[in-house]
Short mmCIF file of C-alpha atoms in Angstrom, two decimals:
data_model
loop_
_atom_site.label_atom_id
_atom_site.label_comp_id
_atom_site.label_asym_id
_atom_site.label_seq_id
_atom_site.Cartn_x
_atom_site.Cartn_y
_atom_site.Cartn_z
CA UNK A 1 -78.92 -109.37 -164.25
CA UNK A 2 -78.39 -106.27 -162.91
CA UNK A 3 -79.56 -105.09 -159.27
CA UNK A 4 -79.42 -102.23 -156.62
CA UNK A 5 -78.06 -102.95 -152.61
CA UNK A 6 -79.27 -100.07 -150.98
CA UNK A 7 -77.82 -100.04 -147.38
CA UNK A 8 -79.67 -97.08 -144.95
CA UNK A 9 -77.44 -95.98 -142.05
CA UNK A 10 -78.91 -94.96 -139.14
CA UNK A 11 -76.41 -93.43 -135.94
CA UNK A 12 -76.99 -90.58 -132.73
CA UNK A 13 -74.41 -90.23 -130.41
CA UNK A 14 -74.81 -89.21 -127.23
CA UNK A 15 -74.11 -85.64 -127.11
CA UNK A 16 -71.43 -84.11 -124.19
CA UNK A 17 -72.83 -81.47 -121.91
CA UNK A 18 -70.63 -78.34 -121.02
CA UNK A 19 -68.39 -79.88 -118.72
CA UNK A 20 -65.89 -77.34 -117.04
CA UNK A 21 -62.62 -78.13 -115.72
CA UNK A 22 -64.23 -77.63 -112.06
CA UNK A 23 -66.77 -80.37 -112.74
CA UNK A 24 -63.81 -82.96 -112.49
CA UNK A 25 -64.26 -85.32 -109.96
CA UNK A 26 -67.04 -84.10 -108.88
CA UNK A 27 -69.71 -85.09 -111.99
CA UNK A 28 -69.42 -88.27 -113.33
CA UNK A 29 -72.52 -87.46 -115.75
CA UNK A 30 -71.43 -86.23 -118.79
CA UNK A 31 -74.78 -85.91 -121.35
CA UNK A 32 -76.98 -83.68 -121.83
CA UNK A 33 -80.64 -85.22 -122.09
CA UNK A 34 -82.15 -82.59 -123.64
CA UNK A 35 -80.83 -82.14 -126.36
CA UNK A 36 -80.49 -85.80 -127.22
CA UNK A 37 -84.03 -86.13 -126.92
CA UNK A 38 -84.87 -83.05 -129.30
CA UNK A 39 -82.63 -84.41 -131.81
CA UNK A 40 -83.54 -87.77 -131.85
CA UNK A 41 -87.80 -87.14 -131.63
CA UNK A 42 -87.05 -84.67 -134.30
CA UNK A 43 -85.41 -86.69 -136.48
CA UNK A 44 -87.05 -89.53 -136.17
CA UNK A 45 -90.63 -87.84 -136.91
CA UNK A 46 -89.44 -86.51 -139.55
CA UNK A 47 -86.91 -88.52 -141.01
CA UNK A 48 -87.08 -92.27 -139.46
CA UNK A 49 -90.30 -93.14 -139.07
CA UNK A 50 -91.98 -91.85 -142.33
CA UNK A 51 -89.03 -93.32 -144.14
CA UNK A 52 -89.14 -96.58 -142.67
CA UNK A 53 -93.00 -96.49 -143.29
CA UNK A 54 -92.01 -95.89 -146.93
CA UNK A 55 -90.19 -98.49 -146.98
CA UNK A 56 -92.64 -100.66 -145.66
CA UNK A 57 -94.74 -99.50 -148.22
CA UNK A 58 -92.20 -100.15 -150.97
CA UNK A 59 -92.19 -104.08 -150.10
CA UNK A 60 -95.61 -104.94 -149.93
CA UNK A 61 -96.63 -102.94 -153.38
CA UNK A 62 -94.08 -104.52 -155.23
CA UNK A 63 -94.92 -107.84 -153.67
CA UNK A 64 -91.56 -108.32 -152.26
CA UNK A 65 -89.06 -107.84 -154.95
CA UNK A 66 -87.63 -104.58 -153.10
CA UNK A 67 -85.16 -105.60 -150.57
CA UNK A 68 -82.98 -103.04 -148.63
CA UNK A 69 -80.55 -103.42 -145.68
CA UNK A 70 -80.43 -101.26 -142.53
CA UNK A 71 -77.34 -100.28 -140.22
CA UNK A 72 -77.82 -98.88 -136.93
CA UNK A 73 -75.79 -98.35 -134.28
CA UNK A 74 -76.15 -99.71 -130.57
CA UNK A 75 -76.23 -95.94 -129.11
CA UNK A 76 -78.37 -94.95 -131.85
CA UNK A 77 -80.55 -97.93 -130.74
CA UNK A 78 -80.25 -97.08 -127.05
CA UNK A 79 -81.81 -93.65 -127.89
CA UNK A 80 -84.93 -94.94 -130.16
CA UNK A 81 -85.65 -97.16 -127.40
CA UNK A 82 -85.57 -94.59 -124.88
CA UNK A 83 -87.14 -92.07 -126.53
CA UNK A 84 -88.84 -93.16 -129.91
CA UNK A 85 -89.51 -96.94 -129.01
CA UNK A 86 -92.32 -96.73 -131.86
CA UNK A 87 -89.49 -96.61 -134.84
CA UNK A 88 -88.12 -99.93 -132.99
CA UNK A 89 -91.28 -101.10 -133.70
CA UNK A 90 -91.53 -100.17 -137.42
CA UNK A 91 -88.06 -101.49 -137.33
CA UNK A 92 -89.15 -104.73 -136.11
CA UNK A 93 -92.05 -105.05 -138.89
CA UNK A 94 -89.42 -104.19 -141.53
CA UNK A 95 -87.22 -107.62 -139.68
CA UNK A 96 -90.69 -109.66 -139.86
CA UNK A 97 -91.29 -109.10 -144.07
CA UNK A 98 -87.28 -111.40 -144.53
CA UNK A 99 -86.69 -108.43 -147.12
CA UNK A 100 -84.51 -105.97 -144.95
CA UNK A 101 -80.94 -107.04 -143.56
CA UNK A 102 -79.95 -105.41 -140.84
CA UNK A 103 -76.09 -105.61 -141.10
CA UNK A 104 -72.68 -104.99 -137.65
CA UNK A 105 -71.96 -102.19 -137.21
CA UNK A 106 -69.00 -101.12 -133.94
CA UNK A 107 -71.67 -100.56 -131.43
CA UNK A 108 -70.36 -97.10 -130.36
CA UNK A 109 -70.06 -95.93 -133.48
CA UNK A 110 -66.50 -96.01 -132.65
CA UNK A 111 -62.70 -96.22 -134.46
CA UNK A 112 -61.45 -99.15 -132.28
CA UNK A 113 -60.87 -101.24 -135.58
CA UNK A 114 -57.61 -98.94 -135.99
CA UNK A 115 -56.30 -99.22 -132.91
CA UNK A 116 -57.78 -101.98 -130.99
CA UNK A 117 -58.65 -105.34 -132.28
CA UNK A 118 -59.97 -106.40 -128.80
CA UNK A 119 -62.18 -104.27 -128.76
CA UNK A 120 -63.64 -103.80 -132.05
CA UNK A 121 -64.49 -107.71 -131.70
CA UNK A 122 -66.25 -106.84 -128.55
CA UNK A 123 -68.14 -103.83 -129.65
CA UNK A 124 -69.17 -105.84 -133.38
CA UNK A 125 -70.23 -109.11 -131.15
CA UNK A 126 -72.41 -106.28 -128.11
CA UNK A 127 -73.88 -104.64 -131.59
CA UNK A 128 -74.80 -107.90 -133.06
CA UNK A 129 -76.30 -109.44 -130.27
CA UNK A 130 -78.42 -106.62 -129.40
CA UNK A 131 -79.34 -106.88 -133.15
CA UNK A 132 -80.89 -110.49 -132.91
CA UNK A 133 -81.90 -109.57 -129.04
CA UNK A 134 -84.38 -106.78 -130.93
CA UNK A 135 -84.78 -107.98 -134.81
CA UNK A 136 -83.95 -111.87 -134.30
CA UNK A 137 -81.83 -111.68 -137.23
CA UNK A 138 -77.95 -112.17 -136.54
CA UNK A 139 -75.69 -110.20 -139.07
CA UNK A 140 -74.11 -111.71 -141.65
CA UNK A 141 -72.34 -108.86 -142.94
CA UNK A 142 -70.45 -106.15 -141.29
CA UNK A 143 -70.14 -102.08 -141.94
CA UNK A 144 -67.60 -100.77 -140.37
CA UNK A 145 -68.25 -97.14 -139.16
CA UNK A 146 -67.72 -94.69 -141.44
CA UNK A 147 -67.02 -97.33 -144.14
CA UNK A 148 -63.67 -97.45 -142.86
CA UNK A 149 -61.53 -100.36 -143.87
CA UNK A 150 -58.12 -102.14 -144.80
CA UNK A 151 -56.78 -104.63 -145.93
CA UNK A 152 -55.31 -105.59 -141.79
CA UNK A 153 -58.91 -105.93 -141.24
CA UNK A 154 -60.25 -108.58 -143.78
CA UNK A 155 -59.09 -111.27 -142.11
CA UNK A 156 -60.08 -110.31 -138.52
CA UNK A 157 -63.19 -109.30 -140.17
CA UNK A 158 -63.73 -113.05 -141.72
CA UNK A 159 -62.61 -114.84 -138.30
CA UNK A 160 -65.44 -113.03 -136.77
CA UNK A 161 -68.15 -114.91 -138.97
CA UNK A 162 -68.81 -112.36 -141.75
CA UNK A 163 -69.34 -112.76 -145.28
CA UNK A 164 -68.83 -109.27 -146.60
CA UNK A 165 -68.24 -106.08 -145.98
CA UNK A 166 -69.21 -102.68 -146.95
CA UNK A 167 -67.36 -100.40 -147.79
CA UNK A 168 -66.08 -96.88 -149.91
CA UNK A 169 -65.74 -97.19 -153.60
CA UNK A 170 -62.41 -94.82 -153.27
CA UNK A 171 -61.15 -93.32 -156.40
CA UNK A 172 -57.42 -93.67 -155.67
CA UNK A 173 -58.09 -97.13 -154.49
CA UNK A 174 -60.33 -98.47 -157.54
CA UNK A 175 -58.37 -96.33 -160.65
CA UNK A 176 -59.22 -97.60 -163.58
CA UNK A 177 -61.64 -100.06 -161.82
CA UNK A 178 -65.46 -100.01 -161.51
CA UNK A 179 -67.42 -99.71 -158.10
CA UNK A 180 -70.30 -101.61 -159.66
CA UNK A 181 -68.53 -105.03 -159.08
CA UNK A 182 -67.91 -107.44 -155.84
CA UNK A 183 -64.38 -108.06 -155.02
CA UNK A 184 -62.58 -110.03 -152.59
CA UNK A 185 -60.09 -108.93 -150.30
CA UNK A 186 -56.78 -109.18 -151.07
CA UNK A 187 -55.47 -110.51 -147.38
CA UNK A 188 -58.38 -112.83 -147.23
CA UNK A 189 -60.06 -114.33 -150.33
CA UNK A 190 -63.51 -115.30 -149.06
CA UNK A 191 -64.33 -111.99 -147.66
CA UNK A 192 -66.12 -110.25 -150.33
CA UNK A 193 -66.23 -106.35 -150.87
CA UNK A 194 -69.18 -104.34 -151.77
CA UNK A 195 -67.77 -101.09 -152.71
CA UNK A 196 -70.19 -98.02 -153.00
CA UNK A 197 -70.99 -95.83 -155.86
CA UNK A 198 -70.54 -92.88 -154.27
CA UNK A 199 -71.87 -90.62 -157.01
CA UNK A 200 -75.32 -92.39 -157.17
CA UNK A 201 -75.38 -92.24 -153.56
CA UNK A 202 -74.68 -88.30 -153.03
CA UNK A 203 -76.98 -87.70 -156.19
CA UNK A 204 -79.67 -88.78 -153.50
CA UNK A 205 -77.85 -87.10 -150.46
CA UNK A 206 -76.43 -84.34 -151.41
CA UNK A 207 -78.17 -82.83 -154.55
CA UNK A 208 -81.54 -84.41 -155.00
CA UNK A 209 -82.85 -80.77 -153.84
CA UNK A 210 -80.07 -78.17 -155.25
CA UNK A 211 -81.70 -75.67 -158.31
CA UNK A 212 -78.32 -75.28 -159.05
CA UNK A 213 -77.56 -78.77 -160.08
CA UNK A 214 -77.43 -79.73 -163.84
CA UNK A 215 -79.52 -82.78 -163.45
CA UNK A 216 -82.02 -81.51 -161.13
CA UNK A 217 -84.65 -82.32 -161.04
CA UNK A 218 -84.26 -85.69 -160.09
CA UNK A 219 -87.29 -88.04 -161.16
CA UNK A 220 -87.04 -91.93 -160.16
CA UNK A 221 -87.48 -92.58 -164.02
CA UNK A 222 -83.96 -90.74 -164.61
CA UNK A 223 -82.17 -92.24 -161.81
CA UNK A 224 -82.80 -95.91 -162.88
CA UNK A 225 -82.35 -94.39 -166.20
CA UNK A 226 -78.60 -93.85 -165.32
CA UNK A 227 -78.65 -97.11 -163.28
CA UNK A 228 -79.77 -99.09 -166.65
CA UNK A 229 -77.49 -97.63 -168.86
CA UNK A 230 -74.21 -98.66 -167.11
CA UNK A 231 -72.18 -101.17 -168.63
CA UNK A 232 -74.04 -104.82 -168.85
CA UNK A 233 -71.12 -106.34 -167.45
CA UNK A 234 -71.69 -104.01 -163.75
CA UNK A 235 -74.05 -105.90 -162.22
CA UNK A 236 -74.11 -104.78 -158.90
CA UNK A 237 -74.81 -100.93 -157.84
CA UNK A 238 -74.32 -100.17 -153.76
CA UNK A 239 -76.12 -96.99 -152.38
CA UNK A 240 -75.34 -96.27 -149.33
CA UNK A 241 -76.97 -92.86 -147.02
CA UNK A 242 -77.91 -92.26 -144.12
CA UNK A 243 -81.72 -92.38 -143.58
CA UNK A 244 -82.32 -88.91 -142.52
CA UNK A 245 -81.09 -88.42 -146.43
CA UNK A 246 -84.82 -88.91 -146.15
CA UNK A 247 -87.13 -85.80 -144.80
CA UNK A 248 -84.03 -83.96 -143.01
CA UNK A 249 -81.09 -84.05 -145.16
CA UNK A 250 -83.90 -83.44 -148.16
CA UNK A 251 -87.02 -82.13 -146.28
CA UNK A 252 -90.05 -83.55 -147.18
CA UNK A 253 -91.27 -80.76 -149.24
CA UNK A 254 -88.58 -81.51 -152.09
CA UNK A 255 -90.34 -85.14 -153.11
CA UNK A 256 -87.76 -87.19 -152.03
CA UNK A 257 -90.14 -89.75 -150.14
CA UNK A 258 -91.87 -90.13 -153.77
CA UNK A 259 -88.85 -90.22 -155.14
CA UNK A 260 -87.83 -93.07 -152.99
CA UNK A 261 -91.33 -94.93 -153.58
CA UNK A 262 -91.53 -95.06 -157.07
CA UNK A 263 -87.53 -96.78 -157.72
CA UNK A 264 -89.43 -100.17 -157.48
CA UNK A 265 -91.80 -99.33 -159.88
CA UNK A 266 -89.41 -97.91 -162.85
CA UNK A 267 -86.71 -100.86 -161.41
CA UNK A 268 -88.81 -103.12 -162.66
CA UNK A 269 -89.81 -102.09 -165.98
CA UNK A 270 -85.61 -101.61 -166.73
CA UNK A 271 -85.39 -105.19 -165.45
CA UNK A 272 -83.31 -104.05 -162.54
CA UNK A 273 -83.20 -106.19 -159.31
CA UNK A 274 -82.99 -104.97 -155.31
CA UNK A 275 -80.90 -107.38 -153.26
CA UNK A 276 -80.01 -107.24 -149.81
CA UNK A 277 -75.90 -107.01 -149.22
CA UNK A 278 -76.18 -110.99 -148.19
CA UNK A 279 -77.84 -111.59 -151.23
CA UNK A 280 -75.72 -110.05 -153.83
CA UNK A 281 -72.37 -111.62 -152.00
CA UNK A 282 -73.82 -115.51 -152.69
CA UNK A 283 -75.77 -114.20 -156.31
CA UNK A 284 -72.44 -112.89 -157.64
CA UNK A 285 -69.50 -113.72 -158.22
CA UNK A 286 -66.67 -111.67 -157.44
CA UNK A 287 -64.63 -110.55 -160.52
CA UNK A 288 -61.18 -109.90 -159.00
CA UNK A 289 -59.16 -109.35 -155.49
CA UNK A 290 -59.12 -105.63 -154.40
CA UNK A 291 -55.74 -104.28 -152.07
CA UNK A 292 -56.40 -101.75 -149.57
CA UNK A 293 -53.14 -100.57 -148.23
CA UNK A 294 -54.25 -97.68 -145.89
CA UNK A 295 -57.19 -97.23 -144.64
CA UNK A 296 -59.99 -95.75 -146.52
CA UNK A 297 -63.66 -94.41 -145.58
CA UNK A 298 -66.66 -92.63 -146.73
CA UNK A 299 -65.98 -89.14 -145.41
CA UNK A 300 -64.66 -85.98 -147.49
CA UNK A 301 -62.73 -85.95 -150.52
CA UNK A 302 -60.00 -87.66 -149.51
CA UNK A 303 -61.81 -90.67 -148.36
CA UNK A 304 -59.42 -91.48 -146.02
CA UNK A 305 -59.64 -90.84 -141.49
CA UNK A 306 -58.51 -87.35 -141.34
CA UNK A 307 -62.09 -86.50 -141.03
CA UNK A 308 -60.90 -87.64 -137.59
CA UNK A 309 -57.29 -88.31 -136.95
CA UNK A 310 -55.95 -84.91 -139.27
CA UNK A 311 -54.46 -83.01 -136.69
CA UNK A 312 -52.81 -82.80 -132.75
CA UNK A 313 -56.40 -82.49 -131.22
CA UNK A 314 -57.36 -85.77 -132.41
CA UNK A 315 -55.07 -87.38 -132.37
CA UNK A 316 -54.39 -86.75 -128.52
CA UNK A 317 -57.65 -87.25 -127.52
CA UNK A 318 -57.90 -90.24 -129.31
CA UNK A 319 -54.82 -91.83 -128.25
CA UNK A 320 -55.49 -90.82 -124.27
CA UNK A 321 -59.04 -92.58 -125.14
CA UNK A 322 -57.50 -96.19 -125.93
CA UNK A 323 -54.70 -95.86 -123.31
CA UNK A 324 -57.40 -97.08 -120.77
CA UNK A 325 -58.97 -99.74 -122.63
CA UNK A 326 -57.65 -102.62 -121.33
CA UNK A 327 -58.38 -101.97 -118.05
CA UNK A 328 -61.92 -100.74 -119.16
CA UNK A 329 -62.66 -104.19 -120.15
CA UNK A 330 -61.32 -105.75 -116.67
CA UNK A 331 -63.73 -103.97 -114.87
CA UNK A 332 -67.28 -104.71 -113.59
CA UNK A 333 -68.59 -101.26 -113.03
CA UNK A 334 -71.16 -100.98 -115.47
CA UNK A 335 -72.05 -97.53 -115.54
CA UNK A 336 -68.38 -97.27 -116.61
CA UNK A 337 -68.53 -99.46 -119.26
CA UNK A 338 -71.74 -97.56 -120.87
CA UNK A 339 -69.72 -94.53 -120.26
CA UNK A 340 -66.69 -95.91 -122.46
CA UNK A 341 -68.84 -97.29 -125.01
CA UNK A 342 -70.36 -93.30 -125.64
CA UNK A 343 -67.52 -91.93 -125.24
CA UNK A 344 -65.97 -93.95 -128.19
CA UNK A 345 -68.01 -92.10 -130.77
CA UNK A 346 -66.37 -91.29 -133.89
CA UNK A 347 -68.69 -88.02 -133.33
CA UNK A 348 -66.42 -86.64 -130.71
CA UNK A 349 -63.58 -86.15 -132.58
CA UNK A 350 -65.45 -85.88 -136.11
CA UNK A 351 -66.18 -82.09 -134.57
CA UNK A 352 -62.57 -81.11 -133.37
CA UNK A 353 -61.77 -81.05 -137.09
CA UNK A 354 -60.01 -78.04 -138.17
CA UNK A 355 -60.20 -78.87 -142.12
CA UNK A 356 -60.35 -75.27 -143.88
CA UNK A 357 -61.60 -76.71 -147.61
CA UNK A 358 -65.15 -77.51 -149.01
CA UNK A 359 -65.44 -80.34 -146.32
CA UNK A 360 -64.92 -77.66 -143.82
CA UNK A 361 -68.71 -76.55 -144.16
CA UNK A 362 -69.88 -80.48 -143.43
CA UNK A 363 -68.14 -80.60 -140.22
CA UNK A 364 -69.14 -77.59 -138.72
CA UNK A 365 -73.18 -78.41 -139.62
CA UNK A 366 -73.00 -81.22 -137.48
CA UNK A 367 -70.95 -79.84 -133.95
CA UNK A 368 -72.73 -78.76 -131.61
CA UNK A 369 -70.04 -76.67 -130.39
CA UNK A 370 -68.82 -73.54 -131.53
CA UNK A 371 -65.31 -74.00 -132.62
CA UNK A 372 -62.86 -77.33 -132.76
CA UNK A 373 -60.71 -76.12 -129.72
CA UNK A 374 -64.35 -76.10 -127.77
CA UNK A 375 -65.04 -79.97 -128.80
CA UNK A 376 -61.21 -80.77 -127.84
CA UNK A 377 -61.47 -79.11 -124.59
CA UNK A 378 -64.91 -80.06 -123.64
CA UNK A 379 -64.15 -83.76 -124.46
CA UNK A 380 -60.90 -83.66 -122.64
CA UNK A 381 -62.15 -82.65 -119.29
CA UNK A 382 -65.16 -85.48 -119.52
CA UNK A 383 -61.86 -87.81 -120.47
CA UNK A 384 -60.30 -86.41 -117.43
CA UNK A 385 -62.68 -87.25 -115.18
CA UNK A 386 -63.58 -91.17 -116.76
CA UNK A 387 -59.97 -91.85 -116.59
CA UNK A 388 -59.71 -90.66 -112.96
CA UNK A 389 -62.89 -93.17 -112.28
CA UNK A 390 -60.59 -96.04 -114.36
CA UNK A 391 -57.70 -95.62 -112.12
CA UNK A 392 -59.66 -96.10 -109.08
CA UNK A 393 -60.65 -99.82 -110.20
CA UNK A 394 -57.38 -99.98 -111.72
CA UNK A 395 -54.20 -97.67 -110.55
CA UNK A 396 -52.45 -96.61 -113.24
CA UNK A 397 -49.58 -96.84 -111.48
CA UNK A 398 -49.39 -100.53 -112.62
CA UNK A 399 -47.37 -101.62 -115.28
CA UNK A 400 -48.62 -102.50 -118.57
CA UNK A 401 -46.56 -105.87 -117.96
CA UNK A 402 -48.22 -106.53 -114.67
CA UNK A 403 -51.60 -105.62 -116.52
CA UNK A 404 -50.91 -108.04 -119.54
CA UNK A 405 -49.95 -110.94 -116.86
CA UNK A 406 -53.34 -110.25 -115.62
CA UNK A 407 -55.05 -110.29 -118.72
CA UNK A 408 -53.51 -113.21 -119.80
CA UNK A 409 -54.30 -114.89 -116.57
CA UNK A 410 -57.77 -114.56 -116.93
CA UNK A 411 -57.90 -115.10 -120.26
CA UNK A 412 -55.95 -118.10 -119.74
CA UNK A 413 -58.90 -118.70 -117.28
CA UNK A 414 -61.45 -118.42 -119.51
CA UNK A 415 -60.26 -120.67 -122.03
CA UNK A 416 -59.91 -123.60 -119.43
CA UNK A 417 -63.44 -123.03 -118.54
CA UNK A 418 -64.17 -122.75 -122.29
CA UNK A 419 -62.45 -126.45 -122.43
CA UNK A 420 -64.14 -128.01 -119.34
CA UNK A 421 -67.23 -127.09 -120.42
CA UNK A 422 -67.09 -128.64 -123.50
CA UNK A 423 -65.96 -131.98 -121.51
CA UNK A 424 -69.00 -131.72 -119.63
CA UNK A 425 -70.77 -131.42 -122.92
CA UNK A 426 -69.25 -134.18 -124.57
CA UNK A 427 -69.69 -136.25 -121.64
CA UNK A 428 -73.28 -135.58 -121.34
CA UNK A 429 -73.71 -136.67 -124.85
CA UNK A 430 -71.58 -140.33 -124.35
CA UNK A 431 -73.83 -140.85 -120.86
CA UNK A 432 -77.00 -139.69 -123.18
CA UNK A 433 -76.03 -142.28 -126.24
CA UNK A 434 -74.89 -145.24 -123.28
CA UNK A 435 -78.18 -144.87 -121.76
CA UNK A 436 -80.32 -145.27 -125.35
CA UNK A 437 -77.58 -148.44 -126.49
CA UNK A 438 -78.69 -149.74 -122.96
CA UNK A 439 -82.23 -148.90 -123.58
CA UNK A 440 -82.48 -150.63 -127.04
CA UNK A 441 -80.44 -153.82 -125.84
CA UNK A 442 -83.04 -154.57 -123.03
CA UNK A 443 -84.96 -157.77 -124.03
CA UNK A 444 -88.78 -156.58 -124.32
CA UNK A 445 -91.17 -158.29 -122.16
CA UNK A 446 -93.53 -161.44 -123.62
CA UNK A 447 -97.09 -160.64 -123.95
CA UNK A 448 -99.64 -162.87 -121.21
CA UNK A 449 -102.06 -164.73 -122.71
CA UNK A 450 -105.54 -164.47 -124.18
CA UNK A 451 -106.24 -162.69 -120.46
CA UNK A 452 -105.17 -159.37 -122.25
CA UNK A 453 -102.38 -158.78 -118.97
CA UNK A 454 -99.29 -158.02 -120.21
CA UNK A 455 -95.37 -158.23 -118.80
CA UNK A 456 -96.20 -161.18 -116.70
CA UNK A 457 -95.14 -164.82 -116.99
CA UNK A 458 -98.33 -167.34 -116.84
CA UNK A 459 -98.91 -168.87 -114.30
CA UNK A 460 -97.14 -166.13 -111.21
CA UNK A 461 -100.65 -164.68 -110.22
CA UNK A 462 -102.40 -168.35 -109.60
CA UNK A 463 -99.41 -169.57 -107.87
CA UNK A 464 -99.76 -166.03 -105.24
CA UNK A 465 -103.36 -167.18 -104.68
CA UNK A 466 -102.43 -170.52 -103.66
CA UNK A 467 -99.46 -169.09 -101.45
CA UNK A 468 -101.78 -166.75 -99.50
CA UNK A 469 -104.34 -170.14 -99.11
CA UNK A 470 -102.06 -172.14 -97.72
CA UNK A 471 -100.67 -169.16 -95.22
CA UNK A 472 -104.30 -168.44 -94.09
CA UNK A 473 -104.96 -171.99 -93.09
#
């Protein structure tokens, strides 16, 4: 058998207004609503919704056998259901046919998984449950953002419920090794790895629509062509894009929503399969363990995080970011919670990149800002001012020990709670299974006689006649 896992990602942040160094203290709103409502109706009418309509379109005409999986965001969600609730809706039909997975993402979108576990639990458990709050589907397997993962994650990653993850088929990770395989991870053996082909994938992406290409143009019957003709041993291919691959990345005009259409149709006449990521991970078996020292991820050549941690800019506004985090997730104040959460985007520091090479061109196409000092300072002064609103709940003037004795009072807390509760639980249930012993045990009354009465001995209602006789004389 040999099958396709096609996993659409869908993510928006919310984009930073111009906010000046005066503005500190004095705005504590930092987005600007405009323009991420112009880029999300745009996108969406004419990327998201025709695509997931195609898609929609792709199950029922080949009566089911084309399964798919979908990743989205929570602040991508936010957005659709603020401004584009009708792709929820298609979203939700897509839930309702059991042939899309919707797979965890990091709700913000954010890099927490490589510098705070804490968090990154909190933001994959928020993402999920907002998944089955929406979809009523809960996750089963995760993708990090960006693809990003190591080999210090897998076994946070498996405590936390999931089967599999998804993530980069990196050259200098694989070698000799084929990304058309599961693998487990190295640090923890039942966590499974679905690695993507990454040339497939940007074949879609990236070049569907370029004259200049050698293979263009590209027909569905050539792409499962190429799919078909890999080894019979590789039974598992992994394409992974983001959706607006479909009518923005490749505008409508190129064919690439009858591109996407007819793979079902040609899939099946090679004998080729579509599983969800779920289904491939208990279909087939893994063929060996795969060690990810560093971490890796799906952006630029070198596939690792410089996209976003490559030089001083980043790395100081990413480190000033998490200093606050622990006393983020003290506080109550929600507004400042749903500020921390967008201000976690990977986005924000994906545009102070200052690469000069080929990738260079990729960054700058998707800041809004003119320059990578701009993003930095921009970003900075909105940090300024959200740290400024942290410190007022909690003074940064107190020591990190005094703040962990906190922490691990309440936590401490918690956990009791956690305990009684499940007393009361278990208690409940003894009471519950007393009460039904008791309830069987209880000798069952004798039926009267031929008078049809039941549950009364013979005899007692004569005998109360006679007693009210004798009292009347």
């Amino acid at each position: 058998m040999k099958a396709i896992c096609f996993n659409f990602q869908i993510h928006q942040p919310f984009r930073l207004k111009r906010y000046r160094f005066f503005d500190i203290g004095n705005d504590h709103y930092y987005y600007d609503d405009f323009v991420n409502d112009d880029i999300i109706s745009r996108v969406a009418e004419r990327s998201y919704i025709p695509a997931a309509r195609t898609l929609l379109k792709m199950i029922n005409e080949s009566g089911g056998k084309f399964h798919c999986s979908i990743s989205i965001t929570g602040v991508a969600l936010e957005q659709c259901e603020q401004y584009v609730p009708e792709f929820i809706d298609l979203l939700k039909q897509l839930a309702a046919t059991g042939k899309v997975e919707f797979t965890a993402e990091t709700y913000a979108h954010s890099l927490s998984s490589l510098i705070d576990p804490d968090e990154f639990a909190n933001q994959v458990k928020v993402h999920s449950d907002k998944v089955k709050e929406l979809f009523g589907v809960t996750p089963k397997v995760l993708r990090n953002t960006e693809l990003i993962y190591c080999d210090d994650l897998a076994p946070q990653i498996l405590a936390m419920g999931f089967k599999g993850v998804i993530t980069e088929g990196a050259k200098h990770i694989l070698g000799w090794k084929s990304p058309n395989y599961i693998y487990t991870a190295v640090s923890a053996p039942k966590l499974r790895l679905l690695l993507k082909n990454s040339k497939l994938s940007d074949d879609i992406s990236f070049r569907f629509s370029n004259y200049d290409w050698s293979e263009y143009p590209l027909t569905a019957d050539k792409f499962i062509g190429w799919i078909a003709d890999t080894p019979r041993e590789e039974q598992i291919v992994n394409l992974s894009m983001g959706l607006e691959t479909f009518g923005e990345m490749q505008p409508a005009s190129s064919g690439i929503f009858q591109f996407l259409e007819a793979l079902p149709r040609f899939a099946a006449e090679r004998g080729i399969d579509f599983l969800t990521p779920s289904e491939a991970i208990s279909k087939i078996r893994p063929v060996d363990e795969l060690s990810v020292m560093h971490p890796i991820s799906g952006a630029d050549e070198a596939r690792d995080t410089s996209a976003w941690l490559g030089n001083k800019l980043q790395n100081e506004a990413f480190s000033k970011l998490y200093s606050v985090s622990e006393r983020v997730r003290l506080c109550d104040d929600r507004r400042l919670k749903q500020d921390w959460y967008y201000l976690q985007a990977s986005d924000h520091l994906y545009y102070m990149s200052t690469k000069h090479m080929a990738d260079g061109a990729v960054h700058s196409h998707f800041s809004p800002y003119e320059t990578p000092f701009q993003a930095f300072t921009n970003y900075m002064n909105v940090l300024a001012d959200f740290i400024v609103r942290v410190e007022e709940q909690y003074p940064l003037s107190i020591e990190n020990e005094e703040l962990n004795s906190l922490l691990t009072t309440i936590r401490n807390q918690a956990d009791e709670i956690e305990t009684l509760n499940k007393e009361i639980a278990s208690i409940r249930r003894d009471e519950e299974h007393r009460d039904e012993e008791h309830r069987l045990r209880e000798p069952k009354p004798k039926d009267e006689p031929a008078s049809g009465k039941t549950g009364r001995k013979a005899g007692r209602k004569p005998a109360a006649r006679k007693s009210a006789g004798k009292s009347e004389k």
